[in-house]
Amino acid sequence: MLDEICHLAVKDGGYLMAWAGYAQDDAEKHVTPVASAGEGTGWVRDLRFSWADDEWGRGPAGTAIRTGRIAIERDVEHSESFAPWREAALKRGVHAVLALPLHVENRVLGVLAIGAHAPTIFADHELKLLEELAADLSFGIETLRARAARQEAEARARLLSSAMEQTADLVTIADRDGAIQYVNAAFERVTGYAFGEVVGRTSSMLKSGIQSPEVYENMWRTLESGQAFHGTFINRRKDGSLYYEQRTISPIIRDEHGEITYFLSTGKDITNEIVVENRLRQLSLHDPLTELPNRGHLRDRLEQLLEGAESGGAGVAVLVLNLDRFKIINHSLGHDSGDALLQATAHRLLGLVRPADMVARLEADNFVVLMDDIHAADTVSKLADKLISGFDEPVVIGGEEVFAAVSMGASVWPGDGRSAAELLQNAEVALNRAKQPGRTRCEFYEPAMNAQAAKRLPIETSLRRALERHEFVLHYQPKVDLKTERMAGAEALLRWQHPERGLASPEEFIPLLEETGLIVPVG
């Protein structure tokens, strides 16, 4: 447009040359020619112009920009202020110069300069017409710039709108009262609510009722202070299902008084991440087969109870239970049936203990019942009797009835151990005593059991290798008919020829064979 105006000034106005330039806001306050017309006017772009109050800015162009008024130089040949450009102008026949300031948005944006061959060419009526031209030109520039700014703003708005619609994050815009003004496609997809169903309503429509009111009070307190709020919300979809949303809410628009008028909320559906995290936590603390707490979880809980018991004075008891004949059942019915039996055992134990007691699985067919708040001496005995009698009824596995009796060992804080490790170890020692001939009973820990366990351990270790080393032998006991005094048969008796201790008594190793399950291959 500036280039066209310059050409019209030369062609229709009859002037020698014209050029237009913009005032720069740099340190030197340069004026940059951007359009020109007239024969050989390219020279203008090679000259230096400024709107500073110095030798380069006291010519018509710089003066017009600096003062905001028309500046005229009618005698280029003798003007001291025009000295920097005199030679170039006279060489091209320019003897008078008129500069018109271009006003845009109440400031001088640049200048329109017109050169003439005669000093007296700029008459009053011409000045009036040229002022109107400059005003029209200024209006045109302002209009075009406003249009360009509007188009740029619209393009940014379209870009922002497209980004908000295509982002995977949930986007919500709400007013100062929390009324929703906008939601994007991700919000509709995750929540199940359409745009028209939520606009005008508050975000409280998504509340699950699970989170405490303090969460929302803290949120509003943070937002009203002008700060962004970050938090995780448990919300409810339109179909009633829950989802977890990690959300950031920020004040985005304020009115002329500085009051917040709108909030922008961006959120991410992290339901899958929470489910995986909860599952991993569950697996780290629970036995995957029975879903009971595992050994690590049990130890943590027992240590917590012992800390409380130190100050409260109530007792804590540990009962370690083992299924009698589980190995035989597992081998005869198969491992799937064995797993089903373990699950049924866990379920039955949970139904027999007190509500506050913990049932855990140590490993294999060993379970633990953790009791706290024990004030009476017989509380543990009564529960032990209840647990033993609770397995009188058979468990149905794969359509077959299986009788799964239990033996157990018990230790009680503080007499049987001061730490979680001690109590567990001593309860297992007592269990070993309960598993000896007789079974299906509960043995309470006694210090003497440790000495017996220490004696038994090397025997058990050697016993596991005895079969492969051919250390077992048979002794035959004759059966004599007392009437005829003739031998009627013989009883085969198992003996263990230990390489160091010699012939071991059956009482030493037969119960161990039965307990460890080695009785089957030995038989």
PDB file of C-alpha atoms in Angstrom, residues 158-323:
ATOM      1  CA  ARG A 158      -7.925 -21.658  16.045  1.00  0.00           C
ATOM      2  CA  LEU A 159      -4.550 -23.215  16.797  1.00  0.00           C
ATOM      3  CA  LEU A 160      -5.237 -23.160  20.531  1.00  0.00           C
ATOM      4  CA  SER A 161      -8.746 -24.529  20.034  1.00  0.00           C
ATOM      5  CA  SER A 162      -7.423 -27.292  17.774  1.00  0.00           C
ATOM      6  CA  ALA A 163      -4.697 -28.141  20.279  1.00  0.00           C
ATOM      7  CA  MET A 164      -7.188 -28.238  23.147  1.00  0.00           C
ATOM      8  CA  GLU A 165      -9.538 -30.449  21.157  1.00  0.00           C
ATOM      9  CA  GLN A 166      -6.827 -32.859  20.037  1.00  0.00           C
ATOM     10  CA  THR A 167      -4.842 -33.106  23.282  1.00  0.00           C
ATOM     11  CA  ALA A 168      -5.235 -36.274  25.333  1.00  0.00           C
ATOM     12  CA  ASP A 169      -5.523 -34.155  28.503  1.00  0.00           C
ATOM     13  CA  LEU A 170      -8.893 -33.169  29.932  1.00  0.00           C
ATOM     14  CA  VAL A 171      -9.367 -29.401  29.533  1.00  0.00           C
ATOM     15  CA  THR A 172     -12.000 -27.396  31.398  1.00  0.00           C
ATOM     16  CA  ILE A 173     -12.581 -23.640  31.622  1.00  0.00           C
ATOM     17  CA  ALA A 174     -14.782 -22.427  34.473  1.00  0.00           C
ATOM     18  CA  ASP A 175     -15.818 -19.005  35.743  1.00  0.00           C
ATOM     19  CA  ARG A 176     -15.104 -17.598  39.196  1.00  0.00           C
ATOM     20  CA  ASP A 177     -18.129 -19.465  40.634  1.00  0.00           C
ATOM     21  CA  GLY A 178     -16.927 -22.775  39.228  1.00  0.00           C
ATOM     22  CA  ALA A 179     -19.530 -22.912  36.450  1.00  0.00           C
ATOM     23  CA  ILE A 180     -18.101 -24.777  33.453  1.00  0.00           C
ATOM     24  CA  GLN A 181     -17.818 -22.715  30.264  1.00  0.00           C
ATOM     25  CA  TYR A 182     -15.845 -25.119  28.066  1.00  0.00           C
ATOM     26  CA  VAL A 183     -14.709 -28.760  27.964  1.00  0.00           C
ATOM     27  CA  ASN A 184     -12.729 -30.498  25.242  1.00  0.00           C
ATOM     28  CA  ALA A 185     -13.177 -33.834  23.484  1.00  0.00           C
ATOM     29  CA  ALA A 186     -10.901 -35.674  25.934  1.00  0.00           C
ATOM     30  CA  PHE A 187     -13.152 -34.554  28.805  1.00  0.00           C
ATOM     31  CA  GLU A 188     -16.201 -35.916  26.974  1.00  0.00           C
ATOM     32  CA  ARG A 189     -14.416 -39.181  26.195  1.00  0.00           C
ATOM     33  CA  VAL A 190     -13.158 -39.840  29.741  1.00  0.00           C
ATOM     34  CA  THR A 191     -16.188 -38.658  31.738  1.00  0.00           C
ATOM     35  CA  GLY A 192     -18.918 -39.792  29.348  1.00  0.00           C
ATOM     36  CA  TYR A 193     -20.591 -36.351  29.536  1.00  0.00           C
ATOM     37  CA  ALA A 194     -21.262 -34.394  26.343  1.00  0.00           C
ATOM     38  CA  PHE A 195     -20.414 -30.684  26.058  1.00  0.00           C
ATOM     39  CA  GLY A 196     -24.037 -29.611  26.391  1.00  0.00           C
ATOM     40  CA  GLU A 197     -24.536 -31.707  29.531  1.00  0.00           C
ATOM     41  CA  VAL A 198     -21.850 -29.945  31.562  1.00  0.00           C
ATOM     42  CA  VAL A 199     -21.740 -26.310  30.390  1.00  0.00           C
ATOM     43  CA  GLY A 200     -23.226 -24.111  33.108  1.00  0.00           C
ATOM     44  CA  ARG A 201     -22.846 -26.792  35.785  1.00  0.00           C
ATOM     45  CA  THR A 202     -20.016 -26.925  38.323  1.00  0.00           C
ATOM     46  CA  SER A 203     -17.237 -29.502  38.450  1.00  0.00           C
ATOM     47  CA  SER A 204     -18.772 -30.845  41.662  1.00  0.00           C
ATOM     48  CA  MET A 205     -20.976 -32.958  39.390  1.00  0.00           C
ATOM     49  CA  LEU A 206     -17.954 -35.227  39.017  1.00  0.00           C
ATOM     50  CA  LYS A 207     -17.370 -35.692  42.754  1.00  0.00           C
ATOM     51  CA  SER A 208     -17.192 -39.309  43.859  1.00  0.00           C
ATOM     52  CA  GLY A 209     -17.872 -38.593  47.526  1.00  0.00           C
ATOM     53  CA  ILE A 210     -14.739 -40.526  48.458  1.00  0.00           C
ATOM     54  CA  GLN A 211     -12.395 -37.588  49.031  1.00  0.00           C
ATOM     55  CA  SER A 212     -12.682 -35.491  52.158  1.00  0.00           C
ATOM     56  CA  PRO A 213     -14.055 -31.920  52.006  1.00  0.00           C
ATOM     57  CA  GLU A 214     -10.625 -30.665  53.138  1.00  0.00           C
ATOM     58  CA  VAL A 215      -9.230 -31.451  49.671  1.00  0.00           C
ATOM     59  CA  TYR A 216     -11.665 -29.071  47.990  1.00  0.00           C
ATOM     60  CA  GLU A 217     -11.298 -26.438  50.721  1.00  0.00           C
ATOM     61  CA  ASN A 218      -7.542 -26.465  50.180  1.00  0.00           C
ATOM     62  CA  MET A 219      -8.071 -26.220  46.402  1.00  0.00           C
ATOM     63  CA  TRP A 220     -10.255 -23.090  46.630  1.00  0.00           C
ATOM     64  CA  ARG A 221      -7.976 -21.518  49.238  1.00  0.00           C
ATOM     65  CA  THR A 222      -5.010 -21.953  46.873  1.00  0.00           C
ATOM     66  CA  LEU A 223      -6.872 -20.652  43.805  1.00  0.00           C
ATOM     67  CA  GLU A 224      -8.288 -17.609  45.584  1.00  0.00           C
ATOM     68  CA  SER A 225      -4.755 -16.671  46.610  1.00  0.00           C
ATOM     69  CA  GLY A 226      -3.915 -16.470  42.893  1.00  0.00           C
ATOM     70  CA  GLN A 227      -1.769 -19.614  42.839  1.00  0.00           C
ATOM     71  CA  ALA A 228      -2.135 -22.758  40.731  1.00  0.00           C
ATOM     72  CA  PHE A 229      -3.416 -25.899  42.440  1.00  0.00           C
ATOM     73  CA  HIS A 230      -2.008 -29.365  41.727  1.00  0.00           C
ATOM     74  CA  GLY A 231      -3.737 -32.488  42.984  1.00  0.00           C
ATOM     75  CA  THR A 232      -5.178 -35.908  42.261  1.00  0.00           C
ATOM     76  CA  PHE A 233      -8.947 -36.341  42.327  1.00  0.00           C
ATOM     77  CA  ILE A 234     -11.079 -39.466  42.471  1.00  0.00           C
ATOM     78  CA  ASN A 235     -14.020 -38.582  40.214  1.00  0.00           C
ATOM     79  CA  ARG A 236     -17.094 -40.403  38.989  1.00  0.00           C
ATOM     80  CA  ARG A 237     -18.023 -40.858  35.322  1.00  0.00           C
ATOM     81  CA  LYS A 238     -21.521 -40.537  33.929  1.00  0.00           C
ATOM     82  CA  ASP A 239     -21.933 -44.339  34.099  1.00  0.00           C
ATOM     83  CA  GLY A 240     -21.029 -44.297  37.800  1.00  0.00           C
ATOM     84  CA  SER A 241     -17.548 -45.803  37.491  1.00  0.00           C
ATOM     85  CA  LEU A 242     -14.599 -44.137  39.194  1.00  0.00           C
ATOM     86  CA  TYR A 243     -11.521 -42.647  37.556  1.00  0.00           C
ATOM     87  CA  TYR A 244      -8.396 -40.953  38.880  1.00  0.00           C
ATOM     88  CA  GLU A 245      -7.482 -37.545  37.478  1.00  0.00           C
ATOM     89  CA  GLN A 246      -4.203 -35.737  38.058  1.00  0.00           C
ATOM     90  CA  ARG A 247      -5.235 -32.097  37.665  1.00  0.00           C
ATOM     91  CA  THR A 248      -3.691 -28.625  37.534  1.00  0.00           C
ATOM     92  CA  ILE A 249      -6.029 -25.637  37.971  1.00  0.00           C
ATOM     93  CA  SER A 250      -4.778 -22.104  37.251  1.00  0.00           C
ATOM     94  CA  PRO A 251      -6.368 -18.629  37.353  1.00  0.00           C
ATOM     95  CA  ILE A 252      -6.118 -17.346  33.761  1.00  0.00           C
ATOM     96  CA  ILE A 253      -8.193 -14.156  33.378  1.00  0.00           C
ATOM     97  CA  ARG A 254      -8.670 -11.211  35.725  1.00  0.00           C
ATOM     98  CA  ASP A 255     -11.002  -8.222  35.419  1.00  0.00           C
ATOM     99  CA  GLU A 256     -10.033  -4.531  35.539  1.00  0.00           C
ATOM    100  CA  HIS A 257      -9.926  -4.699  39.333  1.00  0.00           C
ATOM    101  CA  GLY A 258      -7.511  -7.624  39.326  1.00  0.00           C
ATOM    102  CA  GLU A 259     -10.193 -10.091  40.442  1.00  0.00           C
ATOM    103  CA  ILE A 260      -9.987 -13.641  39.041  1.00  0.00           C
ATOM    104  CA  THR A 261     -12.754 -14.307  36.536  1.00  0.00           C
ATOM    105  CA  TYR A 262     -11.830 -17.629  34.917  1.00  0.00           C
ATOM    106  CA  PHE A 263      -9.920 -20.811  35.751  1.00  0.00           C
ATOM    107  CA  LEU A 264      -8.223 -23.243  33.388  1.00  0.00           C
ATOM    108  CA  SER A 265      -8.081 -26.887  34.456  1.00  0.00           C
ATOM    109  CA  THR A 266      -5.915 -29.425  32.651  1.00  0.00           C
ATOM    110  CA  GLY A 267      -6.080 -33.014  33.805  1.00  0.00           C
ATOM    111  CA  LYS A 268      -4.764 -36.447  32.936  1.00  0.00           C
ATOM    112  CA  ASP A 269      -6.628 -39.711  33.369  1.00  0.00           C
ATOM    113  CA  ILE A 270      -4.216 -41.809  35.464  1.00  0.00           C
ATOM    114  CA  THR A 271      -6.661 -44.599  36.326  1.00  0.00           C
ATOM    115  CA  ASN A 272      -4.567 -47.292  34.639  1.00  0.00           C
ATOM    116  CA  GLU A 273      -1.409 -46.090  36.377  1.00  0.00           C
ATOM    117  CA  ILE A 274      -3.170 -46.127  39.771  1.00  0.00           C
ATOM    118  CA  VAL A 275      -4.562 -49.621  39.137  1.00  0.00           C
ATOM    119  CA  VAL A 276      -1.101 -50.912  38.196  1.00  0.00           C
ATOM    120  CA  GLU A 277       0.458 -49.149  41.186  1.00  0.00           C
ATOM    121  CA  ASN A 278      -2.143 -50.618  43.551  1.00  0.00           C
ATOM    122  CA  ARG A 279      -1.653 -54.057  42.023  1.00  0.00           C
ATOM    123  CA  LEU A 280       2.118 -53.845  42.435  1.00  0.00           C
ATOM    124  CA  ARG A 281       1.651 -52.704  46.033  1.00  0.00           C
ATOM    125  CA  GLN A 282      -0.768 -55.586  46.556  1.00  0.00           C
ATOM    126  CA  LEU A 283       1.722 -58.060  45.100  1.00  0.00           C
ATOM    127  CA  SER A 284       4.572 -56.676  47.179  1.00  0.00           C
ATOM    128  CA  LEU A 285       2.594 -57.079  50.411  1.00  0.00           C
ATOM    129  CA  HIS A 286       0.357 -60.077  49.699  1.00  0.00           C
ATOM    130  CA  ASP A 287       0.626 -63.692  48.679  1.00  0.00           C
ATOM    131  CA  PRO A 288      -0.677 -63.974  45.085  1.00  0.00           C
ATOM    132  CA  LEU A 289      -2.350 -67.369  45.621  1.00  0.00           C
ATOM    133  CA  THR A 290      -4.363 -66.719  48.787  1.00  0.00           C
ATOM    134  CA  GLU A 291      -4.255 -62.884  48.699  1.00  0.00           C
ATOM    135  CA  LEU A 292      -3.302 -62.982  52.380  1.00  0.00           C
ATOM    136  CA  PRO A 293      -0.542 -60.696  53.711  1.00  0.00           C
ATOM    137  CA  ASN A 294       2.900 -62.182  53.012  1.00  0.00           C
ATOM    138  CA  ARG A 295       5.887 -62.560  55.336  1.00  0.00           C
ATOM    139  CA  GLY A 296       7.140 -59.010  54.723  1.00  0.00           C
ATOM    140  CA  HIS A 297       3.730 -57.493  55.426  1.00  0.00           C
ATOM    141  CA  LEU A 298       3.389 -59.668  58.519  1.00  0.00           C
ATOM    142  CA  ARG A 299       6.774 -58.570  59.857  1.00  0.00           C
ATOM    143  CA  ASP A 300       5.881 -54.885  59.372  1.00  0.00           C
ATOM    144  CA  ARG A 301       2.552 -55.320  61.145  1.00  0.00           C
ATOM    145  CA  LEU A 302       4.097 -57.310  63.999  1.00  0.00           C
ATOM    146  CA  GLU A 303       6.766 -54.650  64.544  1.00  0.00           C
ATOM    147  CA  GLN A 304       4.058 -51.979  64.682  1.00  0.00           C
ATOM    148  CA  LEU A 305       2.105 -53.986  67.259  1.00  0.00           C
ATOM    149  CA  LEU A 306       5.196 -54.494  69.391  1.00  0.00           C
ATOM    150  CA  GLU A 307       5.887 -50.742  69.400  1.00  0.00           C
ATOM    151  CA  GLY A 308       2.345 -50.139  70.617  1.00  0.00           C
ATOM    152  CA  ALA A 309       2.547 -52.972  73.140  1.00  0.00           C
ATOM    153  CA  GLU A 310       5.649 -51.435  74.744  1.00  0.00           C
ATOM    154  CA  SER A 311       3.589 -48.422  75.770  1.00  0.00           C
ATOM    155  CA  GLY A 312       0.166 -50.020  76.173  1.00  0.00           C
ATOM    156  CA  GLY A 313       1.061 -53.133  78.123  1.00  0.00           C
ATOM    157  CA  ALA A 314      -1.258 -55.542  76.254  1.00  0.00           C
ATOM    158  CA  GLY A 315       0.172 -58.822  74.958  1.00  0.00           C
ATOM    159  CA  VAL A 316       0.880 -59.880  71.377  1.00  0.00           C
ATOM    160  CA  ALA A 317       0.755 -63.504  70.202  1.00  0.00           C
ATOM    161  CA  VAL A 318       2.013 -65.276  67.091  1.00  0.00           C
ATOM    162  CA  LEU A 319       0.452 -68.591  66.031  1.00  0.00           C
ATOM    163  CA  VAL A 320       2.181 -70.467  63.194  1.00  0.00           C
ATOM    164  CA  LEU A 321      -0.094 -73.094  61.622  1.00  0.00           C
ATOM    165  CA  ASN A 322       0.772 -75.993  59.335  1.00  0.00           C
ATOM    166  CA  LEU A 323      -1.530 -78.320  57.438  1.00  0.00           C
TER     167      LEU A 323
END
